[in-house]
Coordinates of C-alpha atoms in Angstrom, one line a residue:
M1 CA -43.9 165.5 145.4
Q2 CA -46.0 166.1 142.3
P3 CA -46.0 163.1 139.9
V4 CA -44.7 163.6 136.4
V5 CA -46.4 162.0 133.5
V6 CA -45.8 161.6 129.7
T7 CA -48.7 162.9 127.7
G8 CA -47.4 162.9 124.2
L9 CA -44.7 161.4 122.0
G10 CA -43.1 162.0 118.6
I11 CA -40.6 160.0 116.6
V12 CA -38.3 160.2 113.6
S13 CA -36.7 156.9 112.9
S14 CA -35.6 154.2 110.5
L15 CA -38.9 152.4 111.3
G16 CA -41.0 155.4 110.4
C17 CA -42.0 158.8 111.6
T18 CA -45.5 158.2 113.0
S19 CA -46.7 156.2 116.0
R20 CA -48.8 154.0 113.9
E21 CA -46.1 153.3 111.3
V22 CA -43.6 152.5 114.0
T23 CA -46.0 150.3 116.0
D24 CA -46.9 148.3 112.9
A25 CA -43.2 147.8 112.2
L26 CA -42.6 146.5 115.7
L27 CA -45.5 144.1 115.6
A28 CA -44.4 142.8 112.2
S29 CA -40.7 142.6 113.3
R30 CA -39.8 144.8 110.4
S31 CA -36.2 146.0 110.4
G32 CA -35.0 149.5 109.5
L33 CA -31.5 148.3 108.5
K34 CA -30.8 148.7 104.8
H35 CA -28.1 148.0 102.2
C36 CA -26.4 151.4 101.7
P37 CA -23.5 151.0 99.3
E38 CA -22.2 154.5 100.0
L39 CA -20.7 153.2 103.3
S40 CA -18.4 150.7 101.6
Q41 CA -17.7 153.2 98.8
Q42 CA -16.2 155.5 101.4
G43 CA -13.9 152.7 102.7
L44 CA -15.9 151.2 105.5
P45 CA -16.1 147.4 105.8
T46 CA -19.9 147.4 105.8
S47 CA -22.7 148.6 103.5
V48 CA -25.4 148.4 106.2
Y49 CA -27.1 151.5 107.7
A50 CA -30.5 152.4 109.1
P51 CA -31.6 155.6 107.3
V52 CA -34.6 157.6 108.5
H53 CA -37.7 156.3 106.8
G54 CA -40.8 158.4 105.7
F55 CA -39.5 161.7 106.9
D56 CA -41.5 164.8 106.0
E57 CA -40.1 168.2 107.0
T58 CA -42.7 170.3 105.1
G59 CA -44.4 171.2 108.4
I60 CA -41.3 173.3 109.4
D61 CA -41.2 176.7 107.8
S62 CA -38.4 176.9 105.2
R63 CA -37.2 180.3 106.7
A64 CA -36.9 178.7 110.1
Q65 CA -34.8 175.9 108.6
R66 CA -32.1 178.5 107.7
T67 CA -30.8 178.3 111.3
M68 CA -31.4 174.6 111.7
S69 CA -29.1 171.6 111.3
K70 CA -30.7 168.3 110.1
A71 CA -30.7 167.2 113.8
A72 CA -32.7 170.3 114.7
V73 CA -35.2 169.7 112.0
Y74 CA -35.6 166.1 113.2
A75 CA -36.2 167.4 116.7
A76 CA -38.7 170.0 115.5
V77 CA -40.7 167.4 113.5
A78 CA -40.8 165.0 116.5
A79 CA -41.6 167.8 118.9
N80 CA -44.6 168.9 116.8
A81 CA -45.8 165.3 116.7
A82 CA -45.5 165.0 120.4
I83 CA -47.4 168.2 121.1
A84 CA -50.2 167.1 118.7
D85 CA -50.3 163.7 120.3
A86 CA -50.6 165.3 123.7
H87 CA -53.4 167.6 122.4
L88 CA -51.5 170.4 124.0
A89 CA -53.1 173.6 122.7
E90 CA -51.2 176.9 122.9
S91 CA -53.8 178.2 125.3
A92 CA -53.1 175.4 127.8
V93 CA -49.4 176.4 128.2
A94 CA -48.0 179.2 130.2
V95 CA -45.0 179.9 128.0
E96 CA -42.8 181.1 130.8
R97 CA -43.4 177.8 132.6
A98 CA -42.7 175.6 129.5
A99 CA -39.2 174.3 128.9
V100 CA -37.3 172.5 126.1
I101 CA -34.4 170.1 126.6
V102 CA -33.0 168.3 123.6
G103 CA -30.1 165.9 124.0
G104 CA -27.6 164.8 121.3
E105 CA -24.0 164.0 120.8
L106 CA -22.7 165.6 117.6
G107 CA -24.9 168.6 117.0
G108 CA -24.9 169.8 113.4
I109 CA -21.7 167.9 112.5
N110 CA -22.5 167.8 108.8
D111 CA -22.9 171.6 108.7
L112 CA -19.6 171.9 110.6
Q113 CA -17.8 169.9 108.0
T114 CA -19.4 172.1 105.3
M115 CA -18.2 175.2 107.0
R116 CA -14.7 173.8 107.4
K117 CA -14.5 173.0 103.7
L118 CA -15.7 176.5 102.8
L119 CA -13.1 178.1 105.0
H120 CA -10.3 176.0 103.4
S121 CA -11.6 176.9 100.0
R122 CA -11.5 180.6 100.9
R123 CA -15.2 180.9 100.4
K124 CA -16.1 181.5 104.1
S125 CA -18.8 184.0 103.2
R126 CA -20.8 181.1 101.7
S127 CA -21.3 179.7 105.1
G128 CA -23.9 182.4 105.8
A129 CA -24.7 184.4 109.0
T130 CA -26.7 181.4 110.3
G131 CA -24.0 178.8 110.0
V132 CA -22.9 179.0 113.6
T133 CA -26.4 178.3 114.9
K134 CA -26.5 175.1 112.8
V135 CA -23.4 173.6 114.4
M136 CA -24.1 174.4 118.0
D137 CA -25.2 171.5 120.3
S138 CA -27.9 173.8 121.7
G139 CA -29.2 174.5 118.2
A140 CA -32.0 172.0 118.4
S141 CA -33.3 173.1 121.7
G142 CA -33.1 176.8 120.8
N143 CA -34.8 176.4 117.5
V144 CA -37.6 174.2 118.9
A145 CA -38.2 176.7 121.8
S146 CA -38.3 179.5 119.3
L147 CA -40.7 177.7 116.9
L148 CA -43.1 177.0 119.8
G149 CA -42.7 180.3 121.6
Y150 CA -41.7 178.6 124.9
R151 CA -39.9 181.0 127.2
G152 CA -38.9 178.7 130.0
R153 CA -35.5 177.0 130.3
A154 CA -34.1 175.8 127.0
Y155 CA -30.8 173.9 126.7
A156 CA -29.0 170.8 125.5
V157 CA -27.5 167.9 127.4
S158 CA -25.0 165.5 126.0
T159 CA -24.1 162.1 127.7
G160 CA -23.4 160.0 124.7
L161 CA -25.9 157.3 123.9
G162 CA -27.8 158.2 127.1
S163 CA -28.5 161.8 126.1
G164 CA -32.2 161.2 125.6
L165 CA -32.6 159.7 129.1
A166 CA -30.6 162.5 130.6
A167 CA -32.8 165.1 128.9
I168 CA -35.9 163.4 130.2
R169 CA -34.4 163.2 133.7
H170 CA -33.7 166.9 133.6
G171 CA -37.3 167.5 132.6
V172 CA -38.6 165.5 135.5
Q173 CA -36.4 167.4 137.9
L174 CA -37.6 170.8 136.6
I175 CA -41.2 169.8 137.1
T176 CA -40.7 168.2 140.5
R177 CA -38.8 171.2 141.8
G178 CA -41.6 173.6 140.6
L179 CA -39.5 175.2 137.9
A180 CA -41.8 174.2 135.0
D181 CA -45.3 172.8 134.3
V182 CA -44.5 171.4 130.8
V183 CA -41.2 170.1 129.4
L184 CA -40.7 169.0 125.9
C185 CA -37.7 166.8 126.0
G186 CA -35.8 164.0 124.2
A187 CA -32.9 163.9 121.7
A188 CA -32.0 164.2 118.1
E189 CA -29.0 163.1 115.9
E190 CA -28.3 163.5 112.2
D191 CA -26.5 161.1 109.9
S192 CA -23.0 160.6 111.4
W193 CA -21.6 157.4 109.9
R194 CA -18.9 159.3 108.0
Y195 CA -17.4 160.4 111.3
L196 CA -18.2 157.6 113.7
G197 CA -17.9 154.7 111.3
P198 CA -14.1 154.7 111.2
A199 CA -13.9 154.9 115.0
L200 CA -16.2 151.9 115.4
H201 CA -14.2 150.1 112.7
R202 CA -11.0 150.7 114.7
W203 CA -12.7 149.4 117.8
G204 CA -13.8 146.3 116.0
E205 CA -17.5 147.2 116.6
L206 CA -18.7 147.8 113.0
P207 CA -20.2 144.6 111.7
P208 CA -19.8 143.4 108.2
G209 CA -23.1 143.3 106.4
S210 CA -24.3 141.9 103.1
A211 CA -26.5 143.4 100.5
D212 CA -28.6 140.2 100.6
E213 CA -29.4 140.3 104.4
P214 CA -28.7 143.8 105.8
E215 CA -31.3 143.3 108.5
R216 CA -29.2 140.6 110.1
A217 CA -26.1 142.7 110.7
C218 CA -26.9 143.8 114.3
R219 CA -27.3 141.0 116.8
P220 CA -27.6 142.2 120.4
F221 CA -26.8 139.6 123.1
D222 CA -26.1 137.0 120.4
A223 CA -23.0 134.7 120.4
R224 CA -22.2 136.0 116.8
R225 CA -22.6 139.7 117.5
S226 CA -19.8 141.8 115.9
G227 CA -20.9 145.4 116.4
T228 CA -23.6 147.9 115.9
V229 CA -25.3 149.5 112.9
L230 CA -25.6 153.3 112.9
S231 CA -28.7 155.3 112.4
A232 CA -30.2 158.8 112.9
G233 CA -33.5 160.4 114.0
S234 CA -35.2 161.9 117.1
G235 CA -37.5 160.9 119.9
M236 CA -39.4 163.6 121.8
I237 CA -42.0 163.4 124.6
V238 CA -44.2 165.9 126.5
L239 CA -43.7 165.8 130.3
E240 CA -46.3 167.5 132.5
S241 CA -47.0 167.6 136.2
L242 CA -50.0 165.3 136.9
H243 CA -52.0 168.3 138.2
H244 CA -51.3 170.2 134.9
A245 CA -52.3 167.2 132.8
Q246 CA -55.5 166.6 134.9
Q247 CA -56.5 170.2 134.6
R248 CA -56.8 169.9 130.8
S249 CA -58.1 166.3 130.9
A250 CA -55.1 164.8 129.2
E251 CA -54.7 161.0 129.0
P252 CA -51.1 160.2 130.0
Y253 CA -49.1 157.3 128.6
A254 CA -47.1 156.7 131.8
E255 CA -45.7 158.2 134.9
V256 CA -41.9 158.6 135.4
V257 CA -41.4 156.9 138.7
G258 CA -37.6 156.5 138.9
W259 CA -34.3 157.5 137.3
G260 CA -30.6 157.1 138.0
C261 CA -27.3 158.1 136.5
G262 CA -23.6 157.5 137.1
S263 CA -20.3 157.6 135.4
D264 CA -17.6 154.8 135.6
G265 CA -15.0 157.3 136.8
G266 CA -12.2 155.4 135.0
G267 CA -9.7 156.3 132.3
S268 CA -11.2 154.0 129.6
P269 CA -13.8 155.2 127.1
R270 CA -15.5 151.8 127.3
S271 CA -18.0 151.0 130.0
T272 CA -16.9 148.9 133.0
G273 CA -20.4 148.5 134.5
T274 CA -19.7 150.5 137.6
G275 CA -21.7 153.5 136.6
L276 CA -24.5 151.5 135.0
R277 CA -24.9 149.5 138.2
R278 CA -25.3 152.7 140.2
A279 CA -27.7 154.1 137.7
V280 CA -30.0 151.1 137.7
S281 CA -29.8 150.7 141.5
A282 CA -30.8 154.3 142.0
A283 CA -33.6 154.1 139.5
L284 CA -35.0 151.0 141.2
R285 CA -34.8 152.6 144.7
A286 CA -36.6 155.6 143.4
A287 CA -39.3 153.5 141.8
E288 CA -39.7 151.4 145.0
A289 CA -40.2 154.6 146.9
G290 CA -42.9 155.6 144.4
G291 CA -44.9 152.4 144.9
V292 CA -43.4 150.1 142.4
D293 CA -43.1 146.5 143.7
S294 CA -41.4 145.0 140.6
V295 CA -40.3 145.8 137.1
D296 CA -42.3 143.9 134.4
Y297 CA -40.0 144.6 131.4
V298 CA -36.4 145.8 130.7
H299 CA -35.8 147.7 127.5
S300 CA -32.0 147.3 127.2
G301 CA -29.8 149.7 125.4
A302 CA -27.6 146.8 124.2
A303 CA -26.4 147.7 120.8
G304 CA -24.8 144.5 119.6
T305 CA -21.2 145.4 120.7
R306 CA -19.0 142.6 122.2
Q307 CA -18.1 144.3 125.4
G308 CA -21.1 146.6 126.0
D309 CA -23.7 143.8 125.7
A310 CA -21.8 141.6 128.1
I311 CA -21.6 144.3 130.7
E312 CA -25.2 145.2 130.3
A313 CA -26.2 141.5 130.8
L314 CA -24.0 141.3 133.9
V315 CA -25.6 144.3 135.6
L316 CA -29.1 143.2 134.7
R317 CA -28.5 139.7 136.0
E318 CA -27.3 141.1 139.3
L319 CA -30.0 143.7 139.8
I320 CA -33.0 142.4 137.9
G321 CA -32.6 138.7 137.8
S322 CA -33.7 136.0 135.4
T323 CA -37.5 136.3 135.5
V324 CA -38.1 139.7 134.0
P325 CA -38.4 139.8 130.2
V326 CA -35.5 141.7 128.5
S327 CA -35.0 142.9 124.9
S328 CA -33.1 145.4 122.9
T329 CA -34.6 147.2 119.8
T330 CA -31.3 148.4 118.4
G331 CA -31.2 145.4 116.0
W332 CA -34.5 146.7 114.5
T333 CA -33.8 150.5 114.5
G334 CA -30.1 150.8 114.3
L335 CA -28.2 153.0 116.8
A336 CA -29.1 156.7 116.5
V337 CA -26.2 157.7 118.7
G338 CA -27.3 160.6 121.0
A339 CA -30.9 160.1 120.0
A340 CA -30.9 156.3 120.6
A341 CA -32.2 156.3 124.2
A342 CA -34.9 158.9 123.4
I343 CA -36.2 156.7 120.6
Q344 CA -36.0 153.7 123.0
V345 CA -38.3 155.5 125.4
V346 CA -40.8 156.3 122.7
L347 CA -40.8 152.6 121.7
T348 CA -41.3 151.6 125.3
L349 CA -44.3 153.9 125.7
L350 CA -45.8 152.4 122.5
M351 CA -45.4 149.0 124.0
L352 CA -46.9 150.0 127.3
R353 CA -49.9 151.4 125.7
G354 CA -50.3 148.7 123.1
G355 CA -49.8 145.7 125.5
F356 CA -47.0 144.0 123.7
L357 CA -43.3 143.4 124.0
V358 CA -40.8 143.4 121.1
P359 CA -38.1 140.7 120.8
T360 CA -34.4 141.3 120.3
A361 CA -33.6 141.1 116.6
N362 CA -31.4 138.3 115.3
L363 CA -31.0 136.6 118.7
E364 CA -30.4 133.0 117.6
Q365 CA -27.9 131.8 120.2
V366 CA -27.5 133.7 123.4
A367 CA -23.9 134.4 124.1
R368 CA -22.6 132.7 127.2
E369 CA -21.7 136.0 128.8
C370 CA -25.2 137.4 128.0
D371 CA -27.1 134.4 129.4
G372 CA -29.1 134.3 132.6
L373 CA -31.7 136.8 131.4
L374 CA -35.2 136.1 130.2
H375 CA -34.6 137.1 126.6
I376 CA -37.6 137.8 124.5
R377 CA -37.4 135.9 121.2
S378 CA -40.7 136.8 119.5
V379 CA -43.4 139.4 119.8
M380 CA -45.3 138.9 123.0
P381 CA -48.9 140.1 123.6
R382 CA -48.4 141.1 127.2
P383 CA -49.8 143.9 129.4
V384 CA -46.9 145.6 131.1
R385 CA -47.2 148.2 133.9
T386 CA -43.6 149.0 134.7
A387 CA -40.7 149.2 132.3
L388 CA -37.0 150.0 132.9
C389 CA -34.9 151.6 130.2
T390 CA -31.1 151.5 130.2
A391 CA -28.3 153.3 128.3
A392 CA -24.6 152.7 128.7
S393 CA -22.5 154.9 126.5
F394 CA -19.0 155.2 125.2
G395 CA -17.3 157.6 127.5
C396 CA -18.8 155.8 130.5
F397 CA -22.0 157.8 130.9
N398 CA -24.9 155.7 132.2
E399 CA -28.6 156.5 132.5
C400 CA -31.6 154.6 133.6
L401 CA -35.3 155.4 133.6
V402 CA -38.4 153.7 135.1
L403 CA -41.8 154.2 133.5
R404 CA -45.1 153.0 135.0
R405 CA -48.2 152.8 132.7
Y406 CA -50.6 155.5 133.9
E407 CA -53.9 154.4 135.4
P408 CA -56.4 156.9 136.8
A409 CA -57.0 157.0 140.5
G410 CA -58.7 153.9 141.6
G411 CA -56.9 151.8 139.0
N412 CA -54.7 148.9 140.1
Q413 CA -51.1 150.2 139.6
A414 CA -48.1 148.0 140.0

């Protein structure tokens, strides 16, 4: 089976919108969480958010943006950056063999609310002929495919917080089954705190945050964790068959050597760990079959929630053990909902290439229920060959991905 490699990446996040800016933020332990008084002014018990930082949409034609939600624009900017990073020239792509898969959870939810208000105000014509394309979940993938001229498969996937991992998984499957040579995949989400904030508050998972120390509001795995901080953005990567990448002398970041997914199958919207356990187990089996002897790092999707972090720790203790370094970056970036896992993958790739590991933000006292893992407490200069990414979502969707740093033939792979 043809190996699948990552040859380019792009990111839009609260830490920045270029690889260099984001890497510098990670190495400096610089948080993207900010004091945003608008949240408390709207009745939420917090004023902490993680807004996108340094975003520049001028590279996207203004006429094209008429059909694009903010999430789609984020995806397009990240996609362009990923293609540039991969040095993927138009001449190197057979457009009928190039696919686009963009995950997400809420689509153009802000445009949807705008249309609803116009309808209620009897000014429905003001929504414009392109209004419907902005609110569709598939709007991001369709617009990105159109902008690039890619004519292969183009669609959206939505599995909650794991949408980005699901999109990458689908991309790998298209390539390994011979249905595509190049897949641009990831996820995007626009600002959604107005809609998700009240729900998180009712669940008791929206932490209070002060104007003085907003960066300390999100505390994954910590005994004093009280919920997550929302964010927005996009993470996009270029997947290629190894043969296709070699033909154009590309330098891959990593090979995708394993993946797994699973739902809990219960009636509760909160994870029970059943599906996550199956997802991680399947990813580890696939990685082992691909020649991986061990995992060197776990990039956990833990978001600072009381129940979710405990279940994540339980599954990782059982399947990974206490000797593999583990951290979550949500306390630095905020939780970009459907784009969270895609951003997580981009950060993992930056760590693999840069030879360092990022600590979990604000982890001062590990909670008893989250103990038994090798938690990273400070930036670690450390060459890592194999990393595992997890995502456990509200709605009980669970995804896992294993990445191995790419080394040319003759190199010593893990």
